[in-house]
PDB file of C-alpha atoms in Angstrom:
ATOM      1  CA  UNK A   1       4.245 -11.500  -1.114  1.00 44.00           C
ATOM      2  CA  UNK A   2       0.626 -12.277  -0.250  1.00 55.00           C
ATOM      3  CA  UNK A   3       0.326 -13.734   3.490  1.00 70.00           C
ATOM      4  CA  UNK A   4      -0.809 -17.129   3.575  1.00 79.00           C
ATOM      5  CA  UNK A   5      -3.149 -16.270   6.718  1.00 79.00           C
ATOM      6  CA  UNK A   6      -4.839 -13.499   4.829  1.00 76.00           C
ATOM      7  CA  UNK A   7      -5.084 -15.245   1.839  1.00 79.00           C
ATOM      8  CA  UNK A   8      -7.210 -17.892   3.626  1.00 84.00           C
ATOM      9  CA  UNK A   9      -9.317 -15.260   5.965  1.00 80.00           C
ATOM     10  CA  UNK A  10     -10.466 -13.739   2.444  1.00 79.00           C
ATOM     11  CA  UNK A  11     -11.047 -17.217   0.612  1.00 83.00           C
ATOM     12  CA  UNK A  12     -13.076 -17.824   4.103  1.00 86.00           C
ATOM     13  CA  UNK A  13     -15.110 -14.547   3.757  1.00 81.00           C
ATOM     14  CA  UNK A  14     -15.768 -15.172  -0.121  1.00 80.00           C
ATOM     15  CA  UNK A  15     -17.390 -18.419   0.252  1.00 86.00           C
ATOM     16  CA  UNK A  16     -19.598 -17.085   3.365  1.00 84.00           C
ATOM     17  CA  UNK A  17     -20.774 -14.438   1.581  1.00 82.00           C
ATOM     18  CA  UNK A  18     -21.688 -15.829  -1.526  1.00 82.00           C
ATOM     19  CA  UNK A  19     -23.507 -18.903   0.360  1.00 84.00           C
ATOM     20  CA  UNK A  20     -25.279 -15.890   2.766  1.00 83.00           C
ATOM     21  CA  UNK A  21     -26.658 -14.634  -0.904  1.00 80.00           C
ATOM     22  CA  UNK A  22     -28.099 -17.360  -2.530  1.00 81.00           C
ATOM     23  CA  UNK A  23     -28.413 -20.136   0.224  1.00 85.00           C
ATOM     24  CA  UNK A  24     -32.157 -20.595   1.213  1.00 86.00           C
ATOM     25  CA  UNK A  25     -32.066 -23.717   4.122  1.00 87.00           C
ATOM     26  CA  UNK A  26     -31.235 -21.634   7.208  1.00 88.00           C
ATOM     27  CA  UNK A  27     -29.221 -24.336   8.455  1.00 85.00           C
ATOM     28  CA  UNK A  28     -26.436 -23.542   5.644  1.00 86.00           C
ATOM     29  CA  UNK A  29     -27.181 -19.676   6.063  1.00 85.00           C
ATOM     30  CA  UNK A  30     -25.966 -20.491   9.863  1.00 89.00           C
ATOM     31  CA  UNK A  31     -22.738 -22.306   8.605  1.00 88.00           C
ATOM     32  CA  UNK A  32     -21.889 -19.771   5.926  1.00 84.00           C
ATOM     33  CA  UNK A  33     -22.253 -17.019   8.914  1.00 86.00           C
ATOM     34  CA  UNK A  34     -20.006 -18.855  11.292  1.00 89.00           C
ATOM     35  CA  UNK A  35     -17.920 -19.034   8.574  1.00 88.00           C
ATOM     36  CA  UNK A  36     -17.668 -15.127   8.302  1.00 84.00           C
ATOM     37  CA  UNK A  37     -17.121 -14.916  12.000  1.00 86.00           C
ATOM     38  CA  UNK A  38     -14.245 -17.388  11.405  1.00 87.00           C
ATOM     39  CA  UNK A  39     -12.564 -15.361   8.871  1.00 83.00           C
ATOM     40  CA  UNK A  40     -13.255 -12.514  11.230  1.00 81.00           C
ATOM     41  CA  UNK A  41     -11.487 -14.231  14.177  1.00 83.00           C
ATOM     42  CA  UNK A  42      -8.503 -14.806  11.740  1.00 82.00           C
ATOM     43  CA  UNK A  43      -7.883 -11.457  11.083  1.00 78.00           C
ATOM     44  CA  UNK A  44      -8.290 -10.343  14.426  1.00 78.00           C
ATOM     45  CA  UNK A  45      -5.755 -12.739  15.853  1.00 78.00           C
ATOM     46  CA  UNK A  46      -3.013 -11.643  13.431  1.00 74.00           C
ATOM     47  CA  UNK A  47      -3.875  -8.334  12.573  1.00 70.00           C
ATOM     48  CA  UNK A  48      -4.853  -6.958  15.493  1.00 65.00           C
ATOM     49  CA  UNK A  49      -7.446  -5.016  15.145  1.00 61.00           C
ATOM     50  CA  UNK A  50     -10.300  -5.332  17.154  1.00 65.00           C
ATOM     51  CA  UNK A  51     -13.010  -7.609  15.331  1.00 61.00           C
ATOM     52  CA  UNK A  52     -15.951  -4.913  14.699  1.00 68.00           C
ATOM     53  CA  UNK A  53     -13.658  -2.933  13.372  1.00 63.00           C
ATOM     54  CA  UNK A  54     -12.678  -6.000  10.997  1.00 63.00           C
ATOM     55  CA  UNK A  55     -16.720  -6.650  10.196  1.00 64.00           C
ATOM     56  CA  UNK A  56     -17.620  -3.242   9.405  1.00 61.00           C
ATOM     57  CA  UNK A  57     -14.294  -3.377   6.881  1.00 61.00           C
ATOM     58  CA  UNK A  58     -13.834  -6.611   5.996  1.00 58.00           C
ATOM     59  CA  UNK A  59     -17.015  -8.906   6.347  1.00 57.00           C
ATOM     60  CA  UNK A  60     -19.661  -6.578   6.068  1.00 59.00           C
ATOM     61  CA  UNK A  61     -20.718  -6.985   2.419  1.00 67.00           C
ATOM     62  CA  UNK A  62     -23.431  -8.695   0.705  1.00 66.00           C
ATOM     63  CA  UNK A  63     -24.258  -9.858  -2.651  1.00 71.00           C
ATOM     64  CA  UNK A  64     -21.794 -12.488  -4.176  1.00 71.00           C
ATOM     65  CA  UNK A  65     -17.766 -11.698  -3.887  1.00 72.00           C
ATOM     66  CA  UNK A  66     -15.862 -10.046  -6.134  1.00 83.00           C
ATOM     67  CA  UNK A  67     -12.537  -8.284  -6.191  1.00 89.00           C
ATOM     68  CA  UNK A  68     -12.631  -4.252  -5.915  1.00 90.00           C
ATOM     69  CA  UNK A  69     -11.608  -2.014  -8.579  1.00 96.00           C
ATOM     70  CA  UNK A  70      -9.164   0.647  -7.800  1.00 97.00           C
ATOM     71  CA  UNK A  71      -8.370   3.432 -10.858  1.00 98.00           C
ATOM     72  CA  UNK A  72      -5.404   5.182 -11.377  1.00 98.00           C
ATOM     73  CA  UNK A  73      -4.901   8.007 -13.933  1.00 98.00           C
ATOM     74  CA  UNK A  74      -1.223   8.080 -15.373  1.00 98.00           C
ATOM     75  CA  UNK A  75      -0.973  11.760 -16.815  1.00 98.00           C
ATOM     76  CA  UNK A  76       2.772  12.796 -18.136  1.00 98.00           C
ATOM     77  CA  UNK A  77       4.128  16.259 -18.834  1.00 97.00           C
ATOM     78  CA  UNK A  78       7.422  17.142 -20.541  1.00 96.00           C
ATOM     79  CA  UNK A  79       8.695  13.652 -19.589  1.00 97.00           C
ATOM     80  CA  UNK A  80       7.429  13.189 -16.031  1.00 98.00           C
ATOM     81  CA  UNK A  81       4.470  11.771 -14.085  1.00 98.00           C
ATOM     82  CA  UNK A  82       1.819  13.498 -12.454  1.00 98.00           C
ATOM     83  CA  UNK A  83       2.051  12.208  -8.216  1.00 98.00           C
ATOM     84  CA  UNK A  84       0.111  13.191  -5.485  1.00 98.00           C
ATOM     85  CA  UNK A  85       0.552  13.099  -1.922  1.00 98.00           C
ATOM     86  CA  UNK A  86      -1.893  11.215   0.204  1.00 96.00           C
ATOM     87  CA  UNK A  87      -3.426  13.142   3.211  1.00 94.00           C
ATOM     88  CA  UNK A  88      -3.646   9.722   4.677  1.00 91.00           C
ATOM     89  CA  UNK A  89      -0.083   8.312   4.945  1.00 93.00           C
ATOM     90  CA  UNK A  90       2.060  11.553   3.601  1.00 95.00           C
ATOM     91  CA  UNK A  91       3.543   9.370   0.394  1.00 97.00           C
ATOM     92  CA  UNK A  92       2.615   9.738  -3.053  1.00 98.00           C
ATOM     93  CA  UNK A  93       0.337   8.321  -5.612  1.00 98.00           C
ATOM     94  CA  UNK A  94      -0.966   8.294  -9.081  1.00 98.00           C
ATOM     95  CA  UNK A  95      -4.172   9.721  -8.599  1.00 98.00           C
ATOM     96  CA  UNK A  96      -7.223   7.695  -8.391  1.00 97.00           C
ATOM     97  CA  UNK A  97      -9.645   5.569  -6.175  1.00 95.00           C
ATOM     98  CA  UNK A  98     -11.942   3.062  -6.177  1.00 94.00           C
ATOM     99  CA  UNK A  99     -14.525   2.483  -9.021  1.00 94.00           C
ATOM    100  CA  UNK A 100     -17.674   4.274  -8.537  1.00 90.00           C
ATOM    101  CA  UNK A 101     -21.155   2.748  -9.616  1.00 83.00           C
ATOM    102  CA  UNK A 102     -22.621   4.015 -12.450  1.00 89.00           C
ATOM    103  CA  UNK A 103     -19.661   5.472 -13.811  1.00 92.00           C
ATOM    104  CA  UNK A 104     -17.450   3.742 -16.256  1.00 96.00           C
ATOM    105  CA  UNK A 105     -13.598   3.008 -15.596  1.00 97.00           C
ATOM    106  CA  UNK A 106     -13.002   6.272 -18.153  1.00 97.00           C
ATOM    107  CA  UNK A 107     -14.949   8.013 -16.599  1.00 97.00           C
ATOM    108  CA  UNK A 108     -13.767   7.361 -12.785  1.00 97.00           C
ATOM    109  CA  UNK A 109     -10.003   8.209 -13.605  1.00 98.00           C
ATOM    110  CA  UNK A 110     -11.395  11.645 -15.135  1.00 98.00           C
ATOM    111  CA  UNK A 111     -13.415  12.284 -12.045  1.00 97.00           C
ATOM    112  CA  UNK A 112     -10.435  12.036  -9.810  1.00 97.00           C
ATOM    113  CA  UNK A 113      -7.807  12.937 -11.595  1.00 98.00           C
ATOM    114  CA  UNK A 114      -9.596  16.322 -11.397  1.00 97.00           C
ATOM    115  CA  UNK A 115     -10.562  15.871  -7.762  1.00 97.00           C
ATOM    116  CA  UNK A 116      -7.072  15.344  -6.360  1.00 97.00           C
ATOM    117  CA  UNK A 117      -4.788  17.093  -8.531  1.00 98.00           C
ATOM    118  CA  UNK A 118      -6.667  20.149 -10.107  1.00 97.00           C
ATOM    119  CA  UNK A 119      -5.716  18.567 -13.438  1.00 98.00           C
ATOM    120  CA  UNK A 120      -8.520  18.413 -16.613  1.00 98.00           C
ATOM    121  CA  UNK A 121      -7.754  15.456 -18.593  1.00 98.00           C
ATOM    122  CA  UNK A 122      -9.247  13.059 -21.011  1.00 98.00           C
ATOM    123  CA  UNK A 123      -8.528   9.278 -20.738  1.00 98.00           C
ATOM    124  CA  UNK A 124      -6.933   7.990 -23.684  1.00 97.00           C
ATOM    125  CA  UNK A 125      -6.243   4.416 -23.355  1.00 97.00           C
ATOM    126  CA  UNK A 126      -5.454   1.455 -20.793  1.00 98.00           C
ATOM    127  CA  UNK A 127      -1.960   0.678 -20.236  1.00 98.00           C
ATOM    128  CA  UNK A 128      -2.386  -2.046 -17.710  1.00 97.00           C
ATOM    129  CA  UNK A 129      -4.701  -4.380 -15.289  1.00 98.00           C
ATOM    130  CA  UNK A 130      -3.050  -5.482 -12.736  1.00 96.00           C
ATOM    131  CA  UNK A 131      -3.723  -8.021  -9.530  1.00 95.00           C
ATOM    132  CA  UNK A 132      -2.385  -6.423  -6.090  1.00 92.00           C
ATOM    133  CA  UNK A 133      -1.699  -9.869  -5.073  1.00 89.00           C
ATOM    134  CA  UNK A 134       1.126 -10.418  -7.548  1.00 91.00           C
ATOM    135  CA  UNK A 135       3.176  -7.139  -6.475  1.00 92.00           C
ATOM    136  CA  UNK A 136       4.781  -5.913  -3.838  1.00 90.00           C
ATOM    137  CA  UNK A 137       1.966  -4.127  -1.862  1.00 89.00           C
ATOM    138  CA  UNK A 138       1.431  -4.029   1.669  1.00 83.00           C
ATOM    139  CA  UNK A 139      -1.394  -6.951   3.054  1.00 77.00           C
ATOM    140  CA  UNK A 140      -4.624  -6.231   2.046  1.00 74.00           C
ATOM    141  CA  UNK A 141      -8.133  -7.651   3.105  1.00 73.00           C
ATOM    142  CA  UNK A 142      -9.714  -6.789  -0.104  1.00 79.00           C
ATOM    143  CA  UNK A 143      -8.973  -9.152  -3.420  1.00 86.00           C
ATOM    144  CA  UNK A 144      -7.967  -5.325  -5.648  1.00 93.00           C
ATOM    145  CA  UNK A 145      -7.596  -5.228  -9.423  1.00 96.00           C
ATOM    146  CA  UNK A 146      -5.433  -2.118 -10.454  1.00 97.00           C
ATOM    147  CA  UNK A 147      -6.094  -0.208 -13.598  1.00 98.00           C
ATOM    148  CA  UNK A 148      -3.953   2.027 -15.014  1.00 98.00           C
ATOM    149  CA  UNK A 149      -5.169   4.581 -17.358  1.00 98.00           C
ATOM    150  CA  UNK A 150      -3.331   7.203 -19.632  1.00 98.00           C
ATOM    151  CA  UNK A 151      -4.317  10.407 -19.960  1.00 98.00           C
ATOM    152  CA  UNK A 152      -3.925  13.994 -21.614  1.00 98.00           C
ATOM    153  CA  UNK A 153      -4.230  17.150 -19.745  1.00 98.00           C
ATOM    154  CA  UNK A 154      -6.911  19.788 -21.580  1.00 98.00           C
ATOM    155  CA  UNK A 155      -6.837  22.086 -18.754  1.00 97.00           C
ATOM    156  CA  UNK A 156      -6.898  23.273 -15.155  1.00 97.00           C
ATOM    157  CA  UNK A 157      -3.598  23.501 -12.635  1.00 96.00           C
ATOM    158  CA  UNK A 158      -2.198  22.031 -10.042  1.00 96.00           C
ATOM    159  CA  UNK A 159      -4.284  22.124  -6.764  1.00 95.00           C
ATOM    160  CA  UNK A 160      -4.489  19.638  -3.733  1.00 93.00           C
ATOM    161  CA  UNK A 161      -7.635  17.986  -3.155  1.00 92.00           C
ATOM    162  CA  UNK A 162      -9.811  17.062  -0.071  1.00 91.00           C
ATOM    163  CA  UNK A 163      -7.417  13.590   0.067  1.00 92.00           C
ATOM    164  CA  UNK A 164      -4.102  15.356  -1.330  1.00 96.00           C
ATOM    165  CA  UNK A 165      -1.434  17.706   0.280  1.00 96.00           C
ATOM    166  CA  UNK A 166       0.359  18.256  -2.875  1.00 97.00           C
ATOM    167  CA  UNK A 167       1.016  17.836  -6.505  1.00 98.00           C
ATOM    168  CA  UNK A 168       3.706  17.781  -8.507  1.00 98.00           C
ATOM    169  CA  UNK A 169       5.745  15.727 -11.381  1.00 98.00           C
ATOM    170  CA  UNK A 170       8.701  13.594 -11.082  1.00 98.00           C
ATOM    171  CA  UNK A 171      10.957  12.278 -13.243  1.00 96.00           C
ATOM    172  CA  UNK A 172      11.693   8.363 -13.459  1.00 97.00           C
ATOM    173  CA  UNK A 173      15.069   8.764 -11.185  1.00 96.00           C
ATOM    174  CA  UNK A 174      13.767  11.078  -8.887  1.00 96.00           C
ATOM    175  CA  UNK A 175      10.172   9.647  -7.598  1.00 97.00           C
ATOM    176  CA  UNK A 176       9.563  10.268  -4.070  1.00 98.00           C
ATOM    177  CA  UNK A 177       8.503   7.852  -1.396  1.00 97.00           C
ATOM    178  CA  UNK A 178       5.877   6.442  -3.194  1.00 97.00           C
ATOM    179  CA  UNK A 179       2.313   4.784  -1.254  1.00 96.00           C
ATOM    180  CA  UNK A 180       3.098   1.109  -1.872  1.00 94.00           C
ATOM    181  CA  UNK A 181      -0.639   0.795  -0.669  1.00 92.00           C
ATOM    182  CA  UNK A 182      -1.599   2.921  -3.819  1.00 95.00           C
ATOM    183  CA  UNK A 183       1.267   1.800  -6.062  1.00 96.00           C
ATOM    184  CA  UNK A 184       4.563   0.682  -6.494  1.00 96.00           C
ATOM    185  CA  UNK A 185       8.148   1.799  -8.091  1.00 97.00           C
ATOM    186  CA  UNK A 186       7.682  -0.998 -10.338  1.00 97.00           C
ATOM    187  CA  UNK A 187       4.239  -0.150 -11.484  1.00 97.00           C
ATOM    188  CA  UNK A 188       5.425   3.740 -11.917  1.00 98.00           C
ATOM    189  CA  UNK A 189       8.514   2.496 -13.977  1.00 97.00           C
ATOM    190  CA  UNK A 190       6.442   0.370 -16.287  1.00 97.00           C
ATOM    191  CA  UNK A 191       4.307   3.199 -17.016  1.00 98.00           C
ATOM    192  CA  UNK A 192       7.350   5.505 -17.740  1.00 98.00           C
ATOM    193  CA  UNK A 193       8.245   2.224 -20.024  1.00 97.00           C
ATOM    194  CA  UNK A 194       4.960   2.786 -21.918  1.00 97.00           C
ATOM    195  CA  UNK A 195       5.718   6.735 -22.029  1.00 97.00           C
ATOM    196  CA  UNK A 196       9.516   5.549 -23.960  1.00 96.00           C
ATOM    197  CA  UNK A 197       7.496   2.936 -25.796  1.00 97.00           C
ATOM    198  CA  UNK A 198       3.918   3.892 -26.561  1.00 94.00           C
ATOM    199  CA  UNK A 199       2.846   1.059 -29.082  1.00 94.00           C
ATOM    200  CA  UNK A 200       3.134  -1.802 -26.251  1.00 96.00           C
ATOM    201  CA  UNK A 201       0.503  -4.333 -25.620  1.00 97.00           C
ATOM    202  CA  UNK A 202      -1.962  -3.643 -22.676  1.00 97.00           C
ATOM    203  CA  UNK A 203      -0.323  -4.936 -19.429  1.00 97.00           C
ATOM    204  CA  UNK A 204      -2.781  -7.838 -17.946  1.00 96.00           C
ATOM    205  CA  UNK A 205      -1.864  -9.863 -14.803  1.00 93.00           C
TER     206      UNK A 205
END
């Protein structure tokens, strides 16, 4: 459930930084930046976190708003799915990360499925998009599409990563505490639906 608070601090910091990118009359560019430092102040009150910390995350963007990407590669073997466990919190994840520039969403989910698991794979197809807001992740301050991307080992073996303590394969009954900041039970049972069912419709929020 998507905090009301948050959900207006990020509405806040979307309009000020699209009017700091194309607004020309300085007295607007003023109003759009006290604007930020509102939606700033609202996420320091309730968050608490101290508010440079908050710029340098939250407001510190130019250029006009849009929500981030975030890639996840959903690799199967023998009927269970490839997890890895986050150096950050110590739960697991489908591999994956945020988009890079210049690479394409293919190409991404190739690039770190290989980075944090060991695994070579090819992406074969999209099995869902998905919009963090509508599922049960923790609060964010980013706006974060989700895509999740199916893939087919060709090579390599398991081996942590720079971000990852571990990898391994679970079956559906048996996942492990998953990082509800990365994904969800929900999200990895739908993909284990798509594994039983493999002619289903892309998943689209």
């Amino acid at each position: 459930m998507q905090l009301k608070w948050l959900e207006w601090a990020k509405q806040i910091q979307a309009i000020s930084q699209n009017g700091l990118a194309y607004s020309k009359d300085i007295y607007d560019l003023e109003r759009f930046q006290q604007l930020r430092d509102l939606s700033i102040e609202i996420m320091r009150e309730y968050a608490d976190v101290e508010s440079e910390q908050i710029r340098a995350l939250f407001a510190n963007e130019t250029g006009y708003a849009t929500p981030k990407v975030d890639v996840r590669g959903v690799v199967f073997r023998e009927n269970k799915i490839l997890l890895v466990k986050e150096r950050l919190d110590g739960a697991w994840a489908l591999p994956g990360g945020w988009g890079d520039i210049g690479l394409s969403p293919k190409e991404v989910v190739v690039k770190e499925v290989w980075e944090e698991s060991g695994f070579e794979v090819e992406a074969v197809r999209l099995l869902g998009v998905i919009d963090k807001k509508f599922h049960n992740h923790p609060p964010s301050p980013f706006h974060v599409y989700k895509f999740f991307i199916l893939c087919n080992i060709i090579g390599g073996e398991a081996k942590e990563g720079m971000e990852t303590l571990q990898v391994a394969f679970f079956d559906e009954e048996n996942l492990p505490e998953l990082s509800t900041e990365r994904n969800t039970e929900e999200q990895v049972k739908m993909l284990f639906n798509y594994l039983r069912n493999p002619g289903l419709d892309v998943f689209c929020d």
